[in-house]
């Protein structure tokens, strides 16, 4: 039972354009959502998060949008840069418990120069 | 400052052998998590430590898997009688407390022949 889903295994975007990565979840108990970025042979690096009491959080070029009614969140990167090329994981947790993260399967973003 | 470290970075073993994977969390972090990433999959939660106790072991896939944490610091994940399906990247993460951002180590790539 995949509680967090990233239906696009890959995405290719031109440098300077917007990258939009999508994520869907099924568990209504999730109240905290995160995006991690992962380069090959490295551990995931935290990018940005959002609490369920918000619908948007922005940090520089990165913005996360949360639509609770649709159980959907998205990560927008604008403008996209070649250094953004990596695998992006969406994760969710129920912070009332152990804060263990439930991850999606990831989306490989390729930003073309 | 020093991040989360894991050793070994790579481990190749024969089916049926036991392996030990080590995690050194960030100093002062009380919460420690083990995850694994199998080929083409997202990260899968294994176990959570708060201090030296493990209040959530729900992700351990079988009784061949065990983990301990000593001195509120170093953790060891042990896999007994390894099977080929245990092949994966095993990732450790730590956080200051259970409800803070998790910082990941680089992982141990385990290959069971």
CSV table of C-alpha atoms in Angstrom, one decimal:
chain,number,residue,atom,x,y,z
A,1,UNK,CA,0.0,0.0,0.0
A,2,UNK,CA,1.8,3.1,-1.3
A,3,UNK,CA,0.8,5.9,1.0
A,4,UNK,CA,2.9,8.5,-0.8
A,5,UNK,CA,3.0,8.4,-4.6
A,6,UNK,CA,5.1,10.2,-7.2
A,7,UNK,CA,3.6,9.2,-10.5
A,8,UNK,CA,6.3,10.8,-12.7
A,9,UNK,CA,9.5,8.8,-12.6
A,10,UNK,CA,11.3,11.5,-14.6
A,11,UNK,CA,11.0,15.1,-15.8
A,12,UNK,CA,13.1,17.1,-18.2
A,13,UNK,CA,13.1,20.9,-18.2
A,14,UNK,CA,15.0,23.7,-19.9
A,15,UNK,CA,17.3,25.9,-17.8
A,16,UNK,CA,15.4,29.0,-16.7
A,17,UNK,CA,12.0,27.4,-16.9
A,18,UNK,CA,9.8,26.2,-14.1
A,19,UNK,CA,10.0,22.7,-12.8
A,20,UNK,CA,6.9,21.2,-11.2
A,21,UNK,CA,7.1,18.0,-9.3
A,22,UNK,CA,4.0,16.3,-8.0
A,23,UNK,CA,3.1,14.1,-5.1
A,24,UNK,CA,-0.1,12.5,-3.9
A,25,UNK,CA,-0.8,10.9,-0.6
A,26,UNK,CA,-3.6,8.7,0.8
A,27,UNK,CA,-3.3,8.9,4.6
A,28,UNK,CA,-5.3,11.8,6.1
A,29,UNK,CA,-3.3,11.5,9.3
A,30,UNK,CA,-0.3,13.0,7.6
A,31,UNK,CA,0.3,16.5,8.9
A,32,UNK,CA,3.8,17.4,7.8
A,33,UNK,CA,5.2,17.1,4.3
A,34,UNK,CA,8.8,17.5,3.0
A,35,UNK,CA,10.8,17.4,-0.1
A,36,UNK,CA,14.3,16.0,-0.2
A,37,UNK,CA,16.8,16.1,-3.0
A,38,UNK,CA,19.2,13.3,-3.7
A,39,UNK,CA,22.4,13.1,-5.8
A,40,UNK,CA,23.9,9.7,-6.7
A,41,UNK,CA,25.9,8.1,-3.9
A,42,UNK,CA,24.8,10.7,-1.3
A,43,UNK,CA,22.1,10.7,1.3
A,44,UNK,CA,18.9,12.8,0.8
A,45,UNK,CA,19.2,16.5,1.6
A,46,UNK,CA,16.3,18.4,3.0
A,47,UNK,CA,14.9,21.1,0.7
A,48,UNK,CA,11.6,22.5,2.0
A,49,UNK,CA,8.7,21.4,4.2
A,50,UNK,CA,5.1,22.4,4.8
A,51,UNK,CA,2.7,21.9,7.7
A,52,UNK,CA,-0.9,20.8,7.1
A,53,UNK,CA,-2.1,24.1,8.5
A,54,UNK,CA,-0.6,26.0,5.5
A,55,UNK,CA,-1.2,25.7,1.8
A,56,UNK,CA,2.0,27.3,0.6
A,57,UNK,CA,5.6,27.7,1.8
A,58,UNK,CA,8.3,29.5,-0.2
A,59,UNK,CA,12.1,29.4,0.2
A,60,UNK,CA,14.0,31.2,-2.5
A,61,UNK,CA,13.5,29.4,-5.8
A,62,UNK,CA,11.6,26.6,-4.2
A,63,UNK,CA,7.8,26.7,-3.3
A,64,UNK,CA,5.7,23.9,-2.0
A,65,UNK,CA,2.0,23.9,-2.4
A,66,UNK,CA,-0.4,21.7,-0.4
A,67,UNK,CA,-4.0,20.9,-1.4
A,68,UNK,CA,-5.4,18.9,1.5
A,69,UNK,CA,-8.8,18.3,0.0
A,70,UNK,CA,-7.1,16.7,-3.0
A,71,UNK,CA,-4.3,15.1,-0.9
A,72,UNK,CA,-1.8,16.5,-3.3
A,73,UNK,CA,1.3,18.6,-3.0
A,74,UNK,CA,3.7,20.0,-5.5
A,75,UNK,CA,7.2,21.5,-5.6
A,76,UNK,CA,7.9,24.4,-7.9
A,77,UNK,CA,11.4,25.3,-8.8
A,78,UNK,CA,11.8,28.6,-10.7
A,79,UNK,CA,14.0,29.4,-12.4
A,80,UNK,CA,15.4,25.8,-12.9
A,81,UNK,CA,19.2,25.5,-13.0
A,82,UNK,CA,21.4,22.6,-14.2
A,83,UNK,CA,22.6,22.0,-10.6
A,84,UNK,CA,19.0,21.2,-9.7
A,85,UNK,CA,19.3,17.9,-11.7
A,86,UNK,CA,18.8,15.2,-9.1
A,87,UNK,CA,16.2,12.8,-7.7
A,88,UNK,CA,13.5,14.5,-5.7
A,89,UNK,CA,11.6,12.6,-3.0
A,90,UNK,CA,8.3,13.7,-1.5
A,91,UNK,CA,7.9,12.5,2.1
A,92,UNK,CA,5.1,12.7,4.7
A,93,UNK,CA,4.8,12.1,8.4
A,94,UNK,CA,2.4,12.0,11.3
A,95,UNK,CA,4.2,14.3,13.7
A,96,UNK,CA,2.1,13.2,16.6
A,97,UNK,CA,3.9,9.9,16.6
A,98,UNK,CA,7.5,9.1,15.9
A,99,UNK,CA,7.9,11.5,12.9
A,100,UNK,CA,9.0,8.5,10.8
A,101,UNK,CA,9.0,9.6,7.2
A,102,UNK,CA,7.0,7.9,4.5
A,103,UNK,CA,8.6,8.5,1.1
A,104,UNK,CA,7.5,8.4,-2.5
A,105,UNK,CA,9.5,6.6,-5.1
A,106,UNK,CA,11.1,9.8,-6.4
A,107,UNK,CA,11.2,11.8,-9.6
A,108,UNK,CA,14.4,12.3,-11.6
A,109,UNK,CA,14.7,15.9,-12.7
A,110,UNK,CA,17.0,16.7,-15.6
A,111,UNK,CA,17.5,20.4,-16.2
A,112,UNK,CA,18.9,20.9,-19.7
A,113,UNK,CA,21.3,23.8,-20.3
B,1,UNK,CA,30.3,20.6,11.6
B,2,UNK,CA,30.3,16.8,11.2
B,3,UNK,CA,27.2,15.3,9.6
B,4,UNK,CA,25.8,11.8,9.9
B,5,UNK,CA,28.4,9.2,9.0
B,6,UNK,CA,27.9,5.6,8.1
B,7,UNK,CA,30.2,2.6,7.6
B,8,UNK,CA,31.0,0.8,5.6
B,9,UNK,CA,30.1,2.7,2.5
B,10,UNK,CA,29.8,-0.6,0.5
B,11,UNK,CA,29.4,-4.1,1.7
B,12,UNK,CA,29.3,-7.2,-0.4
B,13,UNK,CA,28.5,-10.5,1.3
B,14,UNK,CA,27.4,-14.0,0.6
B,15,UNK,CA,23.9,-15.2,1.2
B,16,UNK,CA,23.5,-16.6,4.7
B,17,UNK,CA,26.2,-14.4,6.3
B,18,UNK,CA,25.5,-11.9,9.0
B,19,UNK,CA,26.3,-8.2,8.5
B,20,UNK,CA,26.6,-5.1,10.7
B,21,UNK,CA,26.0,-1.6,9.5
B,22,UNK,CA,27.1,1.4,11.6
B,23,UNK,CA,25.7,4.9,12.0
B,24,UNK,CA,27.2,7.8,13.8
B,25,UNK,CA,24.6,10.5,14.2
B,26,UNK,CA,25.2,14.2,14.6
B,27,UNK,CA,26.3,14.9,18.1
B,28,UNK,CA,23.5,15.9,20.4
B,29,UNK,CA,20.8,14.4,18.2
B,30,UNK,CA,18.5,12.3,20.3
B,31,UNK,CA,16.4,10.8,17.5
B,32,UNK,CA,17.9,8.3,15.1
B,33,UNK,CA,16.2,6.5,12.2
B,34,UNK,CA,17.1,3.7,9.8
B,35,UNK,CA,15.7,3.5,6.3
B,36,UNK,CA,16.5,1.4,3.3
B,37,UNK,CA,16.1,2.1,-0.4
B,38,UNK,CA,15.8,-0.9,-2.7
B,39,UNK,CA,16.4,-0.6,-6.4
B,40,UNK,CA,13.7,1.6,-8.0
B,41,UNK,CA,11.9,2.2,-4.7
B,42,UNK,CA,11.5,5.0,-2.3
B,43,UNK,CA,13.1,5.1,1.1
B,44,UNK,CA,11.4,2.6,3.4
B,45,UNK,CA,11.3,3.2,7.2
B,46,UNK,CA,12.9,0.5,9.3
B,47,UNK,CA,13.3,1.6,13.0
B,48,UNK,CA,13.3,4.7,15.2
B,49,UNK,CA,15.4,5.3,18.3
B,50,UNK,CA,14.8,8.0,20.9
B,51,UNK,CA,17.9,7.9,23.0
B,52,UNK,CA,18.8,4.2,23.4
B,53,UNK,CA,15.2,2.8,23.2
B,54,UNK,CA,13.4,1.9,20.1
B,55,UNK,CA,9.7,2.8,20.4
B,56,UNK,CA,9.0,2.1,16.8
B,57,UNK,CA,10.4,-1.1,15.2
B,58,UNK,CA,7.4,-1.5,12.8
B,59,UNK,CA,9.4,-1.3,9.6
B,60,UNK,CA,11.8,-4.1,10.3
B,61,UNK,CA,11.0,-6.6,7.6
B,62,UNK,CA,11.8,-9.8,9.5
B,63,UNK,CA,13.3,-11.1,12.8
B,64,UNK,CA,16.6,-11.4,10.9
B,65,UNK,CA,16.8,-7.6,11.3
B,66,UNK,CA,17.8,-6.0,14.6
B,67,UNK,CA,19.3,-2.7,15.7
B,68,UNK,CA,20.7,-1.2,18.9
B,69,UNK,CA,21.9,2.1,20.0
B,70,UNK,CA,24.3,2.7,22.8
B,71,UNK,CA,25.2,5.9,24.8
B,72,UNK,CA,22.5,7.8,22.9
B,73,UNK,CA,24.8,8.0,20.0
B,74,UNK,CA,26.1,5.2,17.7
B,75,UNK,CA,23.7,2.7,16.3
B,76,UNK,CA,24.3,-0.7,14.7
B,77,UNK,CA,21.8,-2.4,12.3
B,78,UNK,CA,22.4,-6.1,12.1
B,79,UNK,CA,21.1,-8.4,9.5
B,80,UNK,CA,21.4,-12.1,10.2
B,81,UNK,CA,21.5,-14.9,7.5
B,82,UNK,CA,21.4,-12.3,4.7
B,83,UNK,CA,19.2,-13.0,1.7
B,84,UNK,CA,19.4,-11.6,-1.8
B,85,UNK,CA,16.3,-9.4,-1.3
B,86,UNK,CA,18.2,-7.6,1.5
B,87,UNK,CA,20.3,-5.9,-1.1
B,88,UNK,CA,19.7,-2.2,-0.9
B,89,UNK,CA,21.1,1.1,0.3
B,90,UNK,CA,20.7,1.4,4.1
B,91,UNK,CA,20.4,5.0,5.2
B,92,UNK,CA,20.6,6.4,8.7
B,93,UNK,CA,19.1,9.8,9.7
B,94,UNK,CA,19.2,11.8,12.9
B,95,UNK,CA,17.4,14.8,14.3
B,96,UNK,CA,17.7,17.0,17.4
B,97,UNK,CA,14.3,15.7,18.6
B,98,UNK,CA,11.7,13.5,17.0
B,99,UNK,CA,9.8,16.4,15.5
B,100,UNK,CA,12.7,18.2,13.8
B,101,UNK,CA,14.3,17.9,10.4
B,102,UNK,CA,16.1,14.7,9.7
B,103,UNK,CA,19.6,14.8,8.4
B,104,UNK,CA,20.7,11.8,6.4
B,105,UNK,CA,24.0,10.0,6.1
B,106,UNK,CA,25.5,8.8,2.8
B,107,UNK,CA,24.2,5.3,3.2
B,108,UNK,CA,25.7,1.8,3.1
B,109,UNK,CA,25.2,-0.1,-0.2
B,110,UNK,CA,24.7,-3.8,0.7
B,111,UNK,CA,25.0,-6.4,-2.0
B,112,UNK,CA,24.1,-10.0,-1.1
B,113,UNK,CA,25.4,-12.5,-3.7
